Tab-separated table of N, CA and C in Angstrom:
chain	number	residue	atom	x	y	z
A	650	MET	N	0.848	-1.168	0.000
A	650	MET	CA	0.000	0.000	0.000
A	650	MET	C	0.900	1.239	0.000
A	651	SER	N	0.570	2.184	-0.871
A	651	SER	CA	1.380	3.392	-0.953
A	651	SER	C	1.137	4.275	0.264
A	652	LYS	N	2.053	5.217	0.461
A	652	LYS	CA	1.935	6.123	1.593
A	652	LYS	C	0.663	6.973	1.475
A	653	ALA	N	0.310	7.395	0.254
A	653	ALA	CA	-0.889	8.204	0.037
A	653	ALA	C	-2.153	7.398	0.353
A	654	GLN	N	-2.191	6.128	-0.070
A	654	GLN	CA	-3.358	5.285	0.211
A	654	GLN	C	-3.488	5.040	1.711
A	655	HIS	N	-2.359	4.818	2.380
A	655	HIS	CA	-2.376	4.596	3.820
A	655	HIS	C	-2.920	5.835	4.537
A	656	GLN	N	-2.474	7.020	4.125
A	656	GLN	CA	-2.933	8.277	4.725
A	656	GLN	C	-4.430	8.459	4.477
A	657	LEU	N	-4.896	8.159	3.263
A	657	LEU	CA	-6.306	8.281	2.928
A	657	LEU	C	-7.141	7.331	3.792
A	658	ASN	N	-6.715	6.079	3.918
A	658	ASN	CA	-7.435	5.102	4.737
A	658	ASN	C	-7.485	5.536	6.199
A	659	ARG	N	-6.387	6.081	6.686
A	659	ARG	CA	-6.325	6.523	8.077
A	659	ARG	C	-7.278	7.690	8.323
A	660	ASN	N	-7.390	8.606	7.356
A	660	ASN	CA	-8.270	9.764	7.499
A	660	ASN	C	-9.743	9.386	7.358
A	661	MET	N	-10.044	8.269	6.691
A	661	MET	CA	-11.422	7.887	6.436
A	661	MET	C	-11.996	6.970	7.512
A	662	GLN	N	-11.234	6.647	8.522
A	662	GLN	CA	-11.737	5.783	9.579
A	662	GLN	C	-12.873	6.482	10.311
A	663	MET	N	-13.913	5.706	10.655
A	663	MET	CA	-15.061	6.280	11.355
A	663	MET	C	-14.711	6.527	12.808
A	664	LYS	N	-15.163	7.662	13.292
A	664	LYS	CA	-14.934	8.017	14.684
A	664	LYS	C	-16.280	7.987	15.403
A	665	PRO	N	-16.320	7.473	16.624
A	665	PRO	CA	-17.593	7.423	17.346
A	665	PRO	C	-18.118	8.830	17.631
A	666	LEU	N	-19.437	8.994	17.540
A	666	LEU	CA	-20.054	10.282	17.821
A	666	LEU	C	-20.411	10.381	19.298
A	667	GLN	N	-20.282	11.552	19.832
A	667	GLN	CA	-20.701	11.826	21.196
A	667	GLN	C	-22.195	12.147	21.177
A	668	PRO	N	-22.916	11.901	22.256
A	668	PRO	CA	-24.347	12.229	22.293
A	668	PRO	C	-24.584	13.698	21.953
A	669	GLY	N	-25.508	13.941	21.030
A	669	GLY	CA	-25.831	15.309	20.625
A	669	GLY	C	-24.911	15.877	19.561
A	670	GLN	N	-23.837	15.170	19.235
A	670	GLN	CA	-22.900	15.656	18.236
A	670	GLN	C	-23.496	15.490	16.838
A	671	GLN	N	-23.338	16.512	15.990
A	671	GLN	CA	-23.848	16.460	14.631
A	671	GLN	C	-22.699	16.318	13.654
A	672	VAL	N	-22.973	15.642	12.541
A	672	VAL	CA	-21.971	15.438	11.512
A	672	VAL	C	-22.222	16.429	10.387
A	673	GLN	N	-21.189	17.113	9.954
A	673	GLN	CA	-21.296	18.042	8.838
A	673	GLN	C	-21.018	17.277	7.547
A	674	VAL	N	-21.989	17.279	6.628
A	674	VAL	CA	-21.846	16.572	5.362
A	674	VAL	C	-22.008	17.571	4.228
A	675	ASP	N	-21.080	17.580	3.297
A	675	ASP	CA	-21.160	18.456	2.136
A	675	ASP	C	-21.951	17.739	1.050
A	676	PRO	N	-23.117	18.276	0.635
A	676	PRO	CA	-23.926	17.617	-0.392
A	676	PRO	C	-23.196	17.408	-1.718
A	677	LYS	N	-22.136	18.168	-1.960
A	677	LYS	CA	-21.361	17.990	-3.197
A	677	LYS	C	-20.663	16.632	-3.220
A	678	ASN	N	-20.453	16.030	-2.049
A	678	ASN	CA	-19.785	14.737	-1.945
A	678	ASN	C	-20.771	13.579	-1.867
A	679	ALA	N	-22.061	13.858	-2.070
A	679	ALA	CA	-23.093	12.826	-1.970
A	679	ALA	C	-23.727	12.577	-3.336
A	680	THR	N	-24.351	11.417	-3.473
A	680	THR	CA	-25.075	11.073	-4.687
A	680	THR	C	-26.564	11.224	-4.403
A	681	GLN	N	-27.256	11.957	-5.263
A	681	GLN	CA	-28.683	12.190	-5.053
A	681	GLN	C	-29.490	10.927	-5.338
A	682	ARG	N	-30.438	10.618	-4.451
A	682	ARG	CA	-31.329	9.466	-4.642
A	682	ARG	C	-32.448	9.876	-5.581
A	683	VAL	N	-32.810	8.962	-6.473
A	683	VAL	CA	-33.880	9.199	-7.428
A	683	VAL	C	-34.807	7.985	-7.414
A	684	CYS	N	-36.113	8.232	-7.478
A	684	CYS	CA	-37.094	7.160	-7.516
A	684	CYS	C	-36.998	6.431	-8.858
A	685	GLU	N	-37.534	5.209	-8.901
A	685	GLU	CA	-37.565	4.433	-10.149
A	685	GLU	C	-38.289	5.186	-11.253
A	686	CYS	N	-39.262	6.043	-10.883
A	686	CYS	CA	-40.028	6.797	-11.884
A	686	CYS	C	-39.266	8.018	-12.384
A	687	GLY	N	-38.108	8.315	-11.768
A	687	GLY	CA	-37.281	9.441	-12.195
A	687	GLY	C	-37.410	10.673	-11.327
A	688	CYS	N	-38.375	10.685	-10.422
A	688	CYS	CA	-38.586	11.832	-9.545
A	688	CYS	C	-37.494	11.895	-8.478
A	689	LYS	N	-37.086	13.110	-8.119
A	689	LYS	CA	-36.063	13.257	-7.092
A	689	LYS	C	-36.575	13.977	-5.840
A	690	TYR	N	-37.905	14.023	-5.682
A	690	TYR	CA	-38.499	14.672	-4.520
A	690	TYR	C	-39.327	13.665	-3.727
A	691	PHE	N	-39.204	13.734	-2.391
A	691	PHE	CA	-39.838	12.769	-1.509
A	691	PHE	C	-40.505	13.480	-0.336
A	692	GLU	N	-41.497	12.821	0.245
A	692	GLU	CA	-42.180	13.309	1.437
A	692	GLU	C	-41.893	12.360	2.589
A	693	ALA	N	-41.752	12.909	3.785
A	693	ALA	CA	-41.571	12.090	4.979
A	693	ALA	C	-42.954	11.756	5.538
A	694	VAL	N	-43.225	10.463	5.706
A	694	VAL	CA	-44.497	9.983	6.268
A	694	VAL	C	-44.190	8.856	7.237
A	695	PHE	N	-45.215	8.338	7.905
A	695	PHE	CA	-45.038	7.233	8.843
A	695	PHE	C	-45.862	6.032	8.411
A	696	MET	N	-45.277	4.840	8.552
A	696	MET	CA	-46.022	3.594	8.438
A	696	MET	C	-46.394	3.209	9.868
A	697	LEU	N	-47.638	2.776	10.072
A	697	LEU	CA	-48.105	2.415	11.410
A	697	LEU	C	-48.275	0.911	11.523
A	698	TYR	N	-47.922	0.393	12.688
A	698	TYR	CA	-48.019	-1.031	12.986
A	698	TYR	C	-48.718	-1.201	14.320
A	699	THR	N	-49.491	-2.261	14.446
A	699	THR	CA	-50.100	-2.612	15.717
A	699	THR	C	-49.253	-3.702	16.362
A	700	VAL	N	-48.845	-3.453	17.596
A	700	VAL	CA	-48.069	-4.426	18.357
A	700	VAL	C	-49.029	-5.150	19.301
A	701	SER	N	-49.093	-6.449	19.168
A	701	SER	CA	-50.000	-7.261	19.985
A	701	SER	C	-49.677	-7.120	21.470
A	702	ALA	N	-50.708	-7.195	22.282
A	702	ALA	CA	-50.523	-7.143	23.737
A	702	ALA	C	-49.654	-8.294	24.228
A	703	LEU	N	-49.629	-9.399	23.476
A	703	LEU	CA	-48.834	-10.565	23.882
A	703	LEU	C	-47.327	-10.289	23.823
A	704	VAL	N	-46.901	-9.410	22.936
A	704	VAL	CA	-45.467	-9.121	22.807
A	704	VAL	C	-45.117	-7.698	23.227
A	705	SER	N	-46.114	-6.927	23.586
A	705	SER	CA	-45.892	-5.548	24.013
A	705	SER	C	-45.232	-5.512	25.386
A	706	PRO	N	-44.281	-4.593	25.612
A	706	PRO	CA	-43.639	-4.507	26.930
A	706	PRO	C	-44.594	-4.056	28.038
A	707	THR	N	-45.712	-3.411	27.661
A	707	THR	CA	-46.669	-2.944	28.667
A	707	THR	C	-47.786	-3.943	28.914
A	708	GLY	N	-47.880	-4.967	28.069
A	708	GLY	CA	-48.966	-5.928	28.186
A	708	GLY	C	-50.260	-5.434	27.564
A	709	GLN	N	-50.195	-4.269	26.906
A	709	GLN	CA	-51.354	-3.709	26.219
A	709	GLN	C	-51.006	-3.514	24.750
A	710	GLU	N	-52.024	-3.536	23.893
A	710	GLU	CA	-51.801	-3.321	22.468
A	710	GLU	C	-51.220	-1.921	22.248
A	711	LEU	N	-50.211	-1.828	21.392
A	711	LEU	CA	-49.550	-0.551	21.106
A	711	LEU	C	-49.586	-0.262	19.619
A	712	THR	N	-49.433	1.008	19.268
A	712	THR	CA	-49.245	1.412	17.885
A	712	THR	C	-47.802	1.884	17.753
A	713	ALA	N	-47.073	1.267	16.822
A	713	ALA	CA	-45.682	1.654	16.564
A	713	ALA	C	-45.633	2.385	15.231
A	714	GLN	N	-44.704	3.295	15.093
A	714	GLN	CA	-44.563	4.029	13.843
A	714	GLN	C	-43.146	3.918	13.313
A	715	GLN	N	-43.042	3.904	11.988
A	715	GLN	CA	-41.747	3.847	11.324
A	715	GLN	C	-41.708	4.952	10.278
A	716	PRO	N	-40.739	5.868	10.367
A	716	PRO	CA	-40.656	6.912	9.350
A	716	PRO	C	-40.174	6.334	8.022
A	717	VAL	N	-40.800	6.763	6.921
A	717	VAL	CA	-40.409	6.344	5.577
A	717	VAL	C	-40.509	7.548	4.651
A	718	LEU	N	-39.889	7.437	3.486
A	718	LEU	CA	-39.981	8.475	2.462
A	718	LEU	C	-40.766	7.931	1.284
A	719	ILE	N	-41.729	8.740	0.779
A	719	ILE	CA	-42.473	8.325	-0.401
A	719	ILE	C	-42.240	9.330	-1.526
A	720	CYS	N	-42.241	8.826	-2.746
A	720	CYS	CA	-42.035	9.640	-3.939
A	720	CYS	C	-43.204	10.610	-4.104
A	721	LYS	N	-42.898	11.857	-4.442
A	721	LYS	CA	-43.940	12.861	-4.645
A	721	LYS	C	-44.781	12.563	-5.881
A	722	ASP	N	-44.206	11.870	-6.882
A	722	ASP	CA	-44.943	11.602	-8.120
A	722	ASP	C	-45.722	10.293	-8.079
A	723	CYS	N	-45.025	9.167	-7.873
A	723	CYS	CA	-45.685	7.855	-7.972
A	723	CYS	C	-46.143	7.307	-6.625
A	724	ARG	N	-45.761	7.969	-5.521
A	724	ARG	CA	-46.179	7.614	-4.159
A	724	ARG	C	-45.622	6.294	-3.657
A	725	LYS	N	-44.592	5.739	-4.309
A	725	LYS	CA	-43.946	4.513	-3.831
A	725	LYS	C	-43.019	4.843	-2.671
A	726	VAL	N	-42.866	3.868	-1.757
A	726	VAL	CA	-41.938	4.025	-0.649
A	726	VAL	C	-40.508	3.879	-1.186
A	727	LEU	N	-39.639	4.810	-0.834
A	727	LEU	CA	-38.257	4.780	-1.297
A	727	LEU	C	-37.569	3.504	-0.828
A	728	GLY	N	-36.988	2.757	-1.752
A	728	GLY	CA	-36.244	1.552	-1.426
A	728	GLY	C	-37.088	0.304	-1.290
A	729	GLU	N	-38.392	0.413	-1.372
A	729	GLU	CA	-39.263	-0.765	-1.237
A	729	GLU	C	-39.408	-1.431	-2.603
A	730	LYS	N	-39.155	-2.738	-2.624
A	730	LYS	CA	-39.258	-3.500	-3.861
A	730	LYS	C	-40.663	-4.055	-4.001
A	731	ASP	N	-41.093	-4.263	-5.246
A	731	ASP	CA	-42.403	-4.873	-5.482
A	731	ASP	C	-42.391	-6.307	-4.967
A	732	ALA	N	-43.453	-6.690	-4.273
A	732	ALA	CA	-43.544	-8.051	-3.728
A	732	ALA	C	-44.101	-9.008	-4.752
């Protein structure tokens, strides 16, 4: 491994985050996600699930939520494959 590659690998190692610490990310270094339909705009919504009282930590039925992104044009969930 060359000295430059070693230095690059050393600089790219992940460092643990402290509670409340935010990571600064430059969008120029990221790849934009695009829906299968070609749209690049998404909405944040929640999928809701019912948790049975049998497996709930409280012993009562619960509603759980999972945040997901849906395409503004075709309304598909980002990353969800057709079943």
